[in-house]
Coordinates of C-alpha atoms and ligand atoms in Angstrom, one line a residue:
M167 CA -3.5 -2.5 18.6
A168 CA -2.0 1.0 18.5
V169 CA -4.7 3.6 18.2
T170 CA -4.2 6.9 16.4
T171 CA -7.1 9.3 16.4
V172 CA -7.7 12.0 13.9
E173 CA -6.9 14.5 16.7
Q174 CA -3.5 13.0 17.2
V175 CA -2.8 13.3 13.5
V176 CA -3.8 17.0 13.6
V177 CA -1.6 17.5 16.6
G178 CA 1.3 15.8 14.8
F179 CA 1.5 18.5 12.2
G180 CA -0.1 21.2 14.3
A181 CA 2.5 20.8 17.0
L182 CA 5.2 21.8 14.5
G183 CA 3.7 25.3 14.3
L184 CA 1.7 24.9 11.1
D185 CA -1.4 27.0 10.4
A186 CA -4.6 25.1 11.1
R187 CA -5.7 25.6 7.4
L188 CA -2.6 23.7 6.3
V189 CA -3.1 21.0 8.8
E190 CA -6.7 20.6 7.5
A191 CA -5.4 20.4 4.0
L192 CA -3.0 17.6 5.0
K193 CA -5.7 15.7 6.7
A194 CA -7.8 15.9 3.6
L195 CA -4.8 14.6 1.6
G196 CA -4.6 11.6 3.9
Y197 CA -1.3 12.3 5.6
E198 CA -1.3 10.6 9.1
E199 CA 1.9 12.0 10.6
P200 CA 4.9 14.1 9.7
T201 CA 7.9 12.3 8.2
P202 CA 11.3 12.7 10.0
I203 CA 12.5 15.5 7.7
Q204 CA 9.2 17.3 8.1
R205 CA 9.5 17.1 11.9
E206 CA 13.0 18.5 11.8
A207 CA 12.8 21.1 9.1
I208 CA 9.4 22.7 9.6
P209 CA 10.0 24.5 13.0
P210 CA 13.3 26.2 12.0
L211 CA 12.0 27.1 8.6
L212 CA 8.9 28.8 10.2
E213 CA 11.3 30.8 12.3
G214 CA 13.0 32.1 9.1
R215 CA 16.2 30.1 9.4
D216 CA 18.3 29.0 6.3
L217 CA 18.6 25.3 5.9
I218 CA 20.6 22.5 4.3
G219 CA 18.7 19.3 4.0
Q220 CA 20.4 16.2 2.9
A221 CA 17.5 14.0 1.8
A222 CA 16.5 12.0 -1.2
T223 CA 13.2 12.0 -3.0
G224 CA 10.8 9.8 -1.1
T225 CA 11.5 11.2 2.3
G226 CA 8.7 13.8 2.2
K227 CA 11.1 16.7 1.6
T228 CA 8.8 18.6 -0.7
A229 CA 6.2 19.1 2.0
A230 CA 9.1 19.7 4.5
F231 CA 9.9 23.0 2.7
A232 CA 6.6 23.7 1.0
L233 CA 4.4 23.8 4.1
P234 CA 6.5 26.3 6.2
M235 CA 7.3 28.4 3.2
L236 CA 3.7 28.6 2.0
Q237 CA 2.8 29.7 5.5
R238 CA 5.5 32.4 5.5
V239 CA 4.3 33.6 2.1
A240 CA 0.7 33.9 3.4
E241 CA 1.9 35.8 6.5
Q242 CA 3.5 38.4 4.3
G243 CA 0.1 39.1 2.8
E244 CA -0.5 41.3 -0.2
E245 CA 2.3 43.8 0.3
R246 CA 4.7 42.4 -2.2
Q247 CA 4.7 43.2 -5.9
G248 CA 5.8 40.0 -7.5
P249 CA 6.6 36.5 -6.4
S250 CA 7.7 35.9 -2.8
L251 CA 9.1 32.4 -3.2
L252 CA 11.3 30.9 -5.9
V253 CA 11.9 27.1 -6.0
L254 CA 14.6 25.9 -8.4
V255 CA 14.5 22.3 -9.5
P256 CA 16.5 20.3 -12.1
T257 CA 13.8 19.0 -14.4
R258 CA 10.5 19.8 -16.0
E259 CA 8.9 16.8 -14.4
L260 CA 10.0 17.9 -10.9
A261 CA 8.8 21.4 -11.6
M262 CA 5.4 20.1 -12.4
Q263 CA 5.4 17.7 -9.5
V264 CA 6.5 20.3 -6.9
A265 CA 4.2 23.0 -8.3
E266 CA 1.3 20.5 -8.1
A267 CA 2.1 19.6 -4.5
M268 CA 2.5 23.3 -3.5
H269 CA -0.8 24.1 -5.2
R270 CA -2.6 21.4 -3.2
Y271 CA -1.1 22.4 0.1
G272 CA -1.5 26.1 -0.5
R273 CA -5.0 26.2 -1.8
S274 CA -6.4 26.7 1.6
L275 CA -4.3 29.8 2.1
G276 CA -5.2 31.2 -1.3
T277 CA -1.6 31.0 -2.6
S278 CA -1.0 30.9 -6.3
V279 CA 1.8 28.7 -7.7
L280 CA 3.2 28.7 -11.2
P281 CA 5.5 26.0 -12.8
V282 CA 7.9 27.5 -15.3
Y283 CA 10.1 25.1 -17.4
G284 CA 11.8 24.8 -20.7
G285 CA 10.0 23.2 -23.6
Q286 CA 6.7 24.9 -22.8
A287 CA 5.5 27.9 -24.9
Y288 CA 6.4 31.3 -23.4
G289 CA 2.9 32.8 -24.0
P290 CA 1.0 31.2 -21.2
Q291 CA 3.9 31.6 -18.8
L292 CA 4.2 35.3 -19.6
R293 CA 0.5 35.9 -19.1
R294 CA 0.5 34.2 -15.7
L295 CA 3.6 36.0 -14.6
E296 CA 2.1 39.3 -15.8
R297 CA -1.1 38.6 -13.7
G298 CA 1.1 37.9 -10.7
V299 CA 1.8 34.8 -8.7
D300 CA 3.1 34.1 -5.2
V301 CA 5.3 31.1 -5.9
V302 CA 7.3 30.2 -9.0
V303 CA 8.7 26.7 -9.3
A304 CA 11.2 26.8 -12.2
T305 CA 14.0 25.0 -13.9
P306 CA 17.1 27.3 -13.8
G307 CA 17.5 27.8 -17.6
R308 CA 13.9 29.0 -18.2
A309 CA 13.9 31.1 -15.0
L310 CA 17.0 32.9 -16.3
D311 CA 15.3 33.5 -19.7
H312 CA 12.4 35.1 -17.9
I313 CA 14.6 37.2 -15.7
R314 CA 16.5 38.5 -18.8
R315 CA 13.3 39.3 -20.6
G316 CA 12.1 41.2 -17.5
S317 CA 9.1 38.9 -17.2
L318 CA 10.3 37.4 -13.9
R319 CA 11.3 40.0 -11.3
L320 CA 13.0 38.9 -8.2
E321 CA 13.1 42.1 -6.0
S322 CA 10.2 40.8 -3.9
I323 CA 11.6 37.4 -3.4
A324 CA 11.6 36.5 0.4
A325 CA 12.9 32.9 0.0
V326 CA 14.7 30.7 -2.5
V327 CA 14.6 26.9 -2.4
L328 CA 17.3 25.0 -4.3
D329 CA 15.8 21.5 -4.6
E330 CA 17.9 18.5 -5.7
A331 CA 20.9 20.8 -5.9
D332 CA 23.3 18.0 -6.7
E333 CA 21.3 17.1 -9.8
M334 CA 21.1 20.7 -10.9
L335 CA 24.9 20.9 -10.7
D336 CA 25.2 17.6 -12.6
M337 CA 23.1 19.0 -15.3
G338 CA 25.4 22.0 -15.7
F339 CA 23.1 24.7 -14.0
A340 CA 25.8 26.0 -11.6
E341 CA 26.3 29.3 -13.4
D342 CA 22.6 29.8 -13.9
I343 CA 21.9 29.3 -10.2
E344 CA 24.6 31.8 -9.3
A345 CA 23.2 34.3 -11.7
I346 CA 19.6 33.8 -10.4
L347 CA 20.7 34.1 -6.7
S348 CA 22.5 37.3 -7.4
E349 CA 19.2 38.9 -8.7
T350 CA 17.5 38.1 -5.4
P351 CA 17.6 40.3 -2.2
D352 CA 20.4 39.5 0.3
T353 CA 17.8 39.4 3.0
R354 CA 16.2 36.4 1.5
Q355 CA 15.8 33.0 3.4
T356 CA 17.7 30.3 1.5
L357 CA 17.0 26.5 1.6
L358 CA 19.2 23.9 -0.1
F359 CA 18.1 20.3 -0.5
S360 CA 20.4 17.7 -2.0
A361 CA 20.7 13.9 -1.7
T362 CA 24.5 14.2 -1.5
L363 CA 26.7 17.0 -0.3
P364 CA 29.8 17.0 -2.5
P365 CA 32.3 19.9 -2.1
R366 CA 30.7 21.9 -4.9
I367 CA 27.4 22.0 -3.1
A368 CA 29.1 22.8 0.2
A369 CA 30.7 25.7 -1.5
I370 CA 27.4 27.1 -2.8
A371 CA 26.0 26.7 0.7
R372 CA 28.9 28.6 2.2
R373 CA 28.5 31.4 -0.3
H374 CA 24.7 31.8 -0.2
L375 CA 23.4 30.5 3.2
T376 CA 23.7 32.2 6.5
D377 CA 24.1 30.0 9.6
P378 CA 22.0 27.3 8.2
T379 CA 20.2 24.5 10.2
K380 CA 21.6 21.2 8.9
I381 CA 19.5 18.1 8.6
K382 CA 20.6 14.7 7.3
I383 CA 18.0 12.0 6.7
G384 CA 18.8 8.4 5.9
G385 CA 22.6 8.4 6.5
E386 CA 22.6 6.4 9.7
R387 CA 23.0 2.7 9.8
L388 CA 20.6 0.6 11.8
P389 CA 22.0 -1.9 14.3
A390 CA 23.2 -5.1 12.5
G391 CA 20.5 -7.8 12.4
S392 CA 17.6 -5.3 12.9
A393 CA 16.2 -6.2 9.4
P394 CA 14.8 -9.7 9.1
R395 CA 15.8 -12.3 6.5
V396 CA 13.4 -11.5 3.8
R397 CA 13.7 -11.7 0.0
Q398 CA 13.7 -8.0 -0.9
T399 CA 12.8 -7.0 -4.4
A400 CA 12.0 -3.6 -6.0
Y401 CA 10.3 -2.8 -9.3
I402 CA 10.9 0.6 -10.8
V403 CA 7.6 1.9 -12.1
P404 CA 6.5 5.2 -13.4
R405 CA 3.9 6.8 -11.0
A406 CA 1.1 6.6 -13.5
H407 CA 1.5 2.8 -13.8
K408 CA 1.8 1.8 -10.2
L409 CA -1.6 0.4 -9.8
A410 CA -1.3 -1.8 -12.9
A411 CA 2.1 -2.9 -11.7
L412 CA 0.8 -3.9 -8.3
G413 CA -2.0 -5.9 -9.9
R414 CA 0.5 -7.7 -12.1
V415 CA 2.9 -8.5 -9.2
L416 CA 0.0 -9.7 -7.1
D417 CA -1.2 -12.0 -9.9
I418 CA 2.2 -13.5 -10.3
E419 CA 3.1 -13.8 -6.6
A420 CA -0.3 -15.0 -5.7
P421 CA 0.3 -14.2 -2.0
G422 CA -1.7 -16.3 0.5
S423 CA -2.0 -13.4 2.9
A424 CA -0.3 -10.0 2.5
I425 CA -0.2 -6.4 3.6
V426 CA 0.1 -3.6 1.1
F427 CA 1.6 -0.4 2.7
C428 CA 0.7 3.0 1.5
R429 CA 1.8 6.4 2.7
R430 CA -1.6 8.2 2.7
R431 CA -5.1 7.2 3.9
T432 CA -6.6 8.4 0.7
E433 CA -4.3 6.0 -1.2
V434 CA -5.3 3.2 1.1
D435 CA -9.0 3.8 0.4
E436 CA -8.5 4.1 -3.3
L437 CA -6.4 1.0 -3.5
A438 CA -8.7 -1.1 -1.4
E439 CA -11.6 -0.1 -3.5
T440 CA -9.9 -0.7 -6.8
L441 CA -8.4 -4.0 -5.8
S442 CA -11.7 -5.2 -4.4
G443 CA -13.4 -4.2 -7.7
R444 CA -10.9 -6.3 -9.5
G445 CA -11.8 -9.4 -7.5
Y446 CA -9.1 -9.4 -4.8
G447 CA -10.3 -9.8 -1.2
A448 CA -8.9 -6.4 -0.1
E449 CA -9.7 -4.2 2.9
A450 CA -8.5 -0.8 4.1
L451 CA -6.9 -0.1 7.5
H452 CA -5.9 3.4 8.5
G453 CA -6.0 6.0 11.2
G454 CA -9.1 7.7 10.0
M455 CA -11.2 4.6 10.9
T456 CA -12.8 4.0 14.3
Q457 CA -11.4 1.5 16.6
E458 CA -14.4 -0.8 16.0
Q459 CA -14.0 -0.6 12.2
R460 CA -10.3 -1.5 12.5
S461 CA -11.0 -4.4 14.9
R462 CA -13.6 -5.7 12.5
V463 CA -11.2 -5.6 9.6
M464 CA -8.4 -7.3 11.6
K465 CA -10.7 -10.0 12.8
R466 CA -11.7 -10.8 9.2
F467 CA -8.0 -10.7 8.1
R468 CA -6.9 -13.0 10.8
A469 CA -9.7 -15.4 10.1
G470 CA -8.6 -15.6 6.4
G471 CA -11.7 -13.8 5.1
V472 CA -9.5 -11.0 3.6
D473 CA -6.4 -11.7 1.5
L474 CA -4.9 -8.3 1.3
L475 CA -4.8 -5.7 4.0
I476 CA -4.1 -2.2 2.6
A477 CA -2.7 -0.1 5.4
T478 CA -0.8 3.0 6.5
D479 CA 2.2 2.6 8.7
V480 CA 0.4 4.3 11.6
A481 CA -2.6 1.9 11.5
A482 CA -0.4 -1.2 11.1
R483 CA 2.0 -0.2 13.9
G484 CA 1.9 -2.7 16.8
L485 CA -0.2 -5.2 14.9
D486 CA 1.0 -8.7 15.4
I487 CA 0.0 -10.8 12.4
E488 CA 1.0 -14.4 11.9
H489 CA 1.4 -16.2 8.6
L490 CA 1.9 -13.3 6.3
S491 CA 3.7 -14.4 3.1
H492 CA 4.2 -11.0 1.5
V493 CA 4.6 -7.3 2.3
F494 CA 4.1 -4.9 -0.5
N495 CA 5.3 -1.3 -0.3
Y496 CA 3.1 0.6 -2.7
D497 CA 5.6 3.5 -2.1
V498 CA 9.1 3.6 -0.9
P499 CA 8.9 4.3 2.9
C500 CA 10.1 7.7 3.9
E501 CA 12.9 6.3 6.2
P502 CA 14.8 3.1 6.6
E503 CA 13.2 2.5 10.0
S504 CA 9.7 2.3 8.6
Y505 CA 11.0 0.0 5.8
V506 CA 12.4 -2.4 8.5
H507 CA 9.2 -2.1 10.5
R508 CA 7.1 -3.0 7.4
I509 CA 9.1 -5.9 6.2
G510 CA 9.6 -7.3 9.7
R511 CA 6.0 -8.5 9.5
V512 CA 7.0 -11.3 7.2
G513 CA 10.3 -12.3 8.8
R514 CA 8.7 -13.7 12.0
A515 CA 9.9 -16.7 14.0
G516 CA 12.6 -17.8 11.5
R517 CA 10.2 -17.9 8.6
E518 CA 11.3 -16.3 5.4
G519 CA 9.1 -13.9 3.6
V520 CA 8.9 -11.7 0.6
A521 CA 9.0 -7.9 0.6
I522 CA 8.2 -6.2 -2.7
T523 CA 8.6 -2.4 -3.2
L524 CA 7.3 -0.3 -6.0
A525 CA 9.6 2.7 -6.5
E526 CA 9.3 5.6 -8.9
P527 CA 12.4 6.2 -11.0
R528 CA 13.4 9.2 -8.9
E529 CA 13.2 7.2 -5.7
H530 CA 16.1 4.9 -6.3
R531 CA 18.4 6.9 -4.0
Q532 CA 15.9 6.3 -1.2
L533 CA 16.3 2.5 -1.9
L534 CA 20.0 2.9 -1.8
A535 CA 19.8 4.7 1.6
I536 CA 17.6 1.8 2.9
E537 CA 20.2 -0.7 1.6
R538 CA 23.0 1.2 3.3
A539 CA 21.1 1.5 6.6
T540 CA 20.1 -2.2 6.7
R541 CA 23.2 -3.6 5.1
Q542 CA 20.9 -5.8 3.0
K543 CA 20.4 -6.0 -0.7
I544 CA 17.2 -5.0 -2.4
E545 CA 17.2 -6.7 -5.8
I546 CA 15.8 -4.5 -8.6
S547 CA 13.8 -6.8 -11.0
R548 CA 12.0 -6.4 -14.2
L549 CA 8.2 -6.4 -13.8
P550 CA 6.6 -9.6 -14.9
T551 CA 5.6 -9.2 -18.6
I552 CA 2.1 -9.5 -20.0
A553 CA 3.2 -12.9 -21.3
D554 CA 4.2 -14.0 -17.8
L555 CA 0.9 -12.8 -16.5
R556 CA -1.1 -14.7 -19.2
A557 CA 0.9 -17.9 -18.6
R558 CA 0.2 -17.6 -14.9
K559 CA -3.5 -17.0 -15.4
L560 CA -3.8 -19.9 -17.8
E561 CA -2.0 -22.1 -15.3
I562 CA -4.5 -21.2 -12.6
T563 CA -7.4 -21.9 -14.9
R564 CA -5.9 -25.2 -16.0
A565 CA -5.4 -26.2 -12.4
A566 CA -9.0 -25.2 -11.5
I567 CA -10.5 -27.2 -14.5
R568 CA -8.4 -30.2 -13.5
E569 CA -9.8 -29.9 -10.0
A570 CA -13.3 -29.9 -11.4
I571 CA -12.7 -33.0 -13.5
L572 CA -11.3 -34.9 -10.5
A573 CA -14.1 -33.8 -8.3
G574 CA -16.6 -35.4 -10.8
D575 CA -20.3 -34.8 -10.5
L576 CA -20.3 -33.4 -14.1
D577 CA -23.0 -35.5 -15.6
H578 CA -25.7 -32.9 -15.7
F579 CA -23.5 -30.9 -18.1
R580 CA -23.2 -33.8 -20.5
V581 CA -26.3 -32.7 -22.4
V582 CA -24.6 -29.4 -23.2
V583 CA -21.5 -31.1 -24.6
E584 CA -23.4 -33.8 -26.5
S585 CA -25.8 -31.3 -28.2
L586 CA -22.9 -29.1 -29.2
S587 CA -20.8 -32.0 -30.4
D588 CA -23.4 -32.6 -33.2
E589 CA -22.4 -29.3 -34.6
F590 CA -18.8 -28.8 -33.4
D591 CA -15.7 -30.8 -32.7
V592 CA -15.4 -31.7 -28.9
M593 CA -12.1 -29.9 -28.8
Q594 CA -13.8 -26.7 -29.9
V595 CA -16.4 -27.1 -27.3
A596 CA -13.8 -27.6 -24.6
L597 CA -11.8 -24.6 -25.8
A598 CA -14.9 -22.4 -25.6
A599 CA -15.7 -23.7 -22.1
V600 CA -12.1 -23.0 -21.0
K601 CA -12.4 -19.5 -22.3
L602 CA -15.5 -18.9 -20.2
A603 CA -13.9 -20.5 -17.1
H604 CA -10.8 -18.5 -17.6
R605 CA -12.7 -15.2 -17.7
A606 CA -14.7 -16.1 -14.7
D607 CA -11.8 -17.3 -12.7
G608 CA -9.3 -14.5 -13.1
P609 CA -9.3 -11.5 -10.7
D610 CA -9.5 -9.2 -13.7
D611 CA -10.6 -10.0 -17.3
T612 CA -9.6 -6.6 -18.8
E613 CA -6.6 -6.5 -21.2
P614 CA -3.5 -5.9 -19.1
E615 CA -2.1 -2.4 -19.4
E616 CA 1.2 -1.9 -21.1
I617 CA 3.7 -0.7 -18.5
P618 CA 6.8 1.0 -20.0
E619 CA 10.1 -0.3 -18.8
V620 CA 12.1 2.4 -17.0
A621 CA 15.6 2.3 -15.6
P622 CA 16.2 3.6 -12.1
R623 CA 18.1 6.9 -12.3
G624 CA 21.9 6.9 -11.7
E625 CA 23.8 4.1 -10.1
R626 CA 21.2 1.3 -10.6
E627 CA 21.0 1.7 -14.3
R628 CA 23.3 -1.3 -15.1
E629 CA 21.6 -3.5 -12.6
S630 CA 18.2 -3.0 -14.1
E631 CA 19.4 -4.5 -17.3
R632 CA 19.6 -7.9 -15.6
P633 CA 16.8 -10.3 -16.4
P634 CA 14.8 -11.5 -13.4
R635 CA 16.1 -14.3 -11.3
G636 CA 15.6 -17.6 -13.2
G637 CA 15.3 -15.5 -16.3
R638 CA 12.2 -17.4 -17.3
P639 CA 8.5 -16.8 -17.1
A640 CA 6.2 -19.1 -15.3
R641 CA 4.7 -21.6 -17.8
A642 CA 1.6 -23.5 -18.2
Y643 CA 1.6 -26.9 -19.7
Q644 CA 0.0 -27.0 -23.0
D645 CA -1.6 -30.4 -23.4
D646 CA -2.5 -30.2 -27.0
D647 CA -2.6 -33.8 -27.9
G648 CA -5.8 -35.1 -26.3
P649 CA -8.0 -34.9 -23.3
P650 CA -6.5 -33.9 -20.0
R651 CA -4.6 -36.6 -18.2
R652 CA -4.4 -37.2 -14.5
R653 CA -0.8 -36.1 -14.7
P654 CA 1.1 -34.4 -17.5
K655 CA 3.0 -36.8 -19.7
G656 CA 6.7 -36.8 -19.3
G657 CA 8.8 -34.7 -16.9
P658 CA 8.7 -31.0 -16.4
R659 CA 9.7 -28.6 -19.2
G660 CA 13.5 -27.9 -19.7
G661 CA 15.0 -25.9 -17.0
M662 CA 12.3 -26.8 -14.5
T663 CA 12.4 -29.3 -11.6
R664 CA 9.2 -31.0 -10.4
L665 CA 8.7 -31.2 -6.7
F666 CA 6.5 -33.5 -4.7
I667 CA 4.7 -32.1 -1.7
N668 CA 2.8 -34.5 0.6
A669 CA -0.3 -32.4 1.0
G670 CA -3.1 -32.1 -1.5
R671 CA -6.8 -31.6 -2.0
E672 CA -7.9 -33.4 1.1
A673 CA -5.8 -31.0 3.2
G674 CA -7.6 -28.1 1.4
V675 CA -4.6 -27.1 -0.6
R676 CA -5.3 -24.7 -3.5
P677 CA -2.8 -23.5 -6.2
Q678 CA -2.5 -20.1 -4.7
D679 CA -1.6 -21.6 -1.3
L680 CA 1.3 -23.5 -3.0
V681 CA 2.6 -20.4 -4.8
G682 CA 2.2 -18.2 -1.7
A683 CA 4.0 -20.8 0.6
I684 CA 6.8 -21.4 -1.8
T685 CA 7.6 -17.8 -2.7
G686 CA 7.1 -16.8 0.9
E687 CA 9.1 -19.5 2.6
A688 CA 11.9 -19.8 0.1
G689 CA 12.1 -16.1 -0.8
I690 CA 11.9 -16.7 -4.5
A691 CA 10.1 -14.9 -7.2
G692 CA 6.6 -15.9 -8.4
Q693 CA 8.1 -16.3 -11.9
D694 CA 10.2 -19.2 -10.6
V695 CA 7.1 -21.3 -10.0
G696 CA 5.7 -23.1 -13.0
A697 CA 2.9 -25.6 -13.4
I698 CA 1.0 -27.0 -10.4
E699 CA -0.9 -30.2 -10.0
I700 CA -3.0 -30.9 -6.9
A701 CA -4.0 -34.5 -6.3
D702 CA -6.0 -35.9 -3.3
R703 CA -3.1 -36.5 -1.1
F704 CA -0.1 -34.7 -2.7
S705 CA 0.8 -31.9 -5.0
L706 CA 3.4 -31.5 -7.8
V707 CA 4.9 -28.1 -8.4
D708 CA 7.5 -27.2 -11.0
V709 CA 10.1 -24.6 -10.0
T710 CA 13.1 -23.4 -12.0
D711 CA 16.2 -25.6 -11.5
E712 CA 18.2 -22.7 -10.0
V713 CA 15.8 -22.4 -7.0
A714 CA 14.8 -26.1 -6.5
N715 CA 17.3 -26.7 -3.7
D716 CA 16.4 -23.4 -1.9
V717 CA 12.7 -24.4 -2.1
I718 CA 13.3 -27.9 -0.7
H719 CA 15.4 -26.6 2.1
A720 CA 13.1 -23.7 3.0
M721 CA 10.0 -25.9 3.0
R722 CA 11.4 -28.3 5.5
S723 CA 10.3 -26.1 8.3
A724 CA 7.2 -24.7 6.6
K725 CA 3.6 -25.4 7.2
L726 CA 0.8 -25.6 4.6
K727 CA -2.7 -25.1 5.8
G728 CA -1.5 -25.5 9.3
R729 CA 0.2 -28.9 8.7
K730 CA 3.9 -29.7 8.5
I731 CA 4.8 -30.9 5.1
K732 CA 7.5 -32.8 3.2
V733 CA 9.0 -31.6 0.0
R734 CA 11.3 -33.6 -2.3
R735 CA 12.2 -33.9 -6.0
E736 CA 9.6 -36.1 -7.7
G737 CA 10.9 -39.7 -8.0
E738 CA 13.3 -39.3 -5.1
R739 CA 12.6 -40.9 -1.7
Ligands
LIG241 P1 8.9 13.7 -1.7 O1 10.0 13.0 -0.9 O2 8.7 15.1 -1.3 O3 9.1 13.4 -3.1 O4 7.6 13.0 -1.2 C1 7.2 11.7 -1.6 C2 5.8 11.4 -1.4 O5 5.4 11.3 0.0 C3 4.8 12.3 -2.0 O6 3.9 11.6 -2.8 C4 4.0 12.9 -0.9 O7 2.7 13.2 -1.2 C5 4.1 11.9 0.2 N1 4.2 12.5 1.6 C6 5.0 13.5 2.0 N2 4.8 13.7 3.3 C7 3.9 12.7 3.8 C8 3.4 12.4 5.0 N3 3.7 13.1 6.1 N4 2.5 11.4 5.1 C9 2.2 10.7 4.0 N5 2.7 10.9 2.8 C10 3.6 12.0 2.6

């Protein structure tokens, strides 16, 4: 296993020339190593060079400019009257996000940061500007208002960052940007970041930047075939709802064994704790743990005592793990290579696997860069709905109760049912018992959180309108006409195909093993799997008609609980 010590992490950022206080701040935030754009941009920026960075959100570009520029602001000390650094961004959300990141990084240097954007009252902004700040992160329109009122003075500006320049131009801020730049000293350092570099951006760069360092991230194509054959899906989720979204996807996919990748250690710890609290068998793995701690976690994971490994890229590097059905990217990886690395863990030895990425709306460009680099498609799907989730949970409860009935040994509960049946109908008694079993069985019995549907920004908008593959949620059978039968009466529901699998209870097969194996091997969505029956020697699983052939084909070479299995349509030989 690759070992990364805390010291190596510190050296990673420290070697770029960053102040020890900033390096400490990054360690506390859980960053393990610089991203490519940080590695390339930080040294020339610390030297005072101008820079053009072609990079999308999700590459770590904010820290790439924020860290060196905060350091330069701090080095200039108290001499300046007014802000030293102006960061222009296209939207209010980005102004808040960038200001918050700069505040977190710069706290250790005592740097003050103020976001300034339209739609907010002038009063508080004026008071803060009056008191004095080191860094202003502003949308161009509001910045210009303050400049015209005299409340934002730019004589002391030592550096300007134009962040997401292409979006600022698309939003019609070209003239405002020109006007703002003309108010700043010619001696300033100028940085321009943009996901694309159309001629209009190149013209701005020619006019306002001097001999800039040029950095391009994510443009290169990886060698053909370097990305494995894996079903790749992304869900676009607002940042605030990512945890709920992950929980929902985990419940629907029911992975047998999976890795969830995060960017930061702190995120790994939080996620492992939250998911464990919700009943998942989750453990953390990151570079801040000792070698022994990591070995212990890996041993448990390999032995099947842990279902979900929550890991940073650094900690999971070099790990060889068999039989993973799913890889989840809690964030979009900062470069296509790390994406390929991550998803390669489920594409082993000709097996198909599932890679699921949660992307924030702004990160869609990074997804496109990954698609271009790998020449593979990442399908953007709608998150499973609360109804999908409820249906799946009911199905798991139904399958568990059925198992209990078939296992027998229920006689000592008879007294409970009999005494209650004097007072209530047996159906009512059964319903109440199911309710209790359902609550106890689910990984989480809280009301699922509403997650607003959002479209990815720009190009992917149309694609996000598509319903998920199969277009149909997983369903539970509703046997509402009598006591449970050994098998559901009649065939599967319309649009579903029932498959026979020659392994069942005696082989230790559980419902989650079947869902995990089918989605993992066939590369289909959890929503495409419906009702499940497990008998002693075989299992029956309903899948949507559209994917039935894929499942039969993929499962031919698959193993379930270590055994080779046979899968066919029920009734066929
Ligand atoms: P950005 O591309 O600037 O929008 O950054 C995307 C996300 O990556 C932010 O949530 C950062 O906190 C995170 N991030 C930036 N640099 C690193 C790093 N070196 N290690 C881990 N996470 C990072």
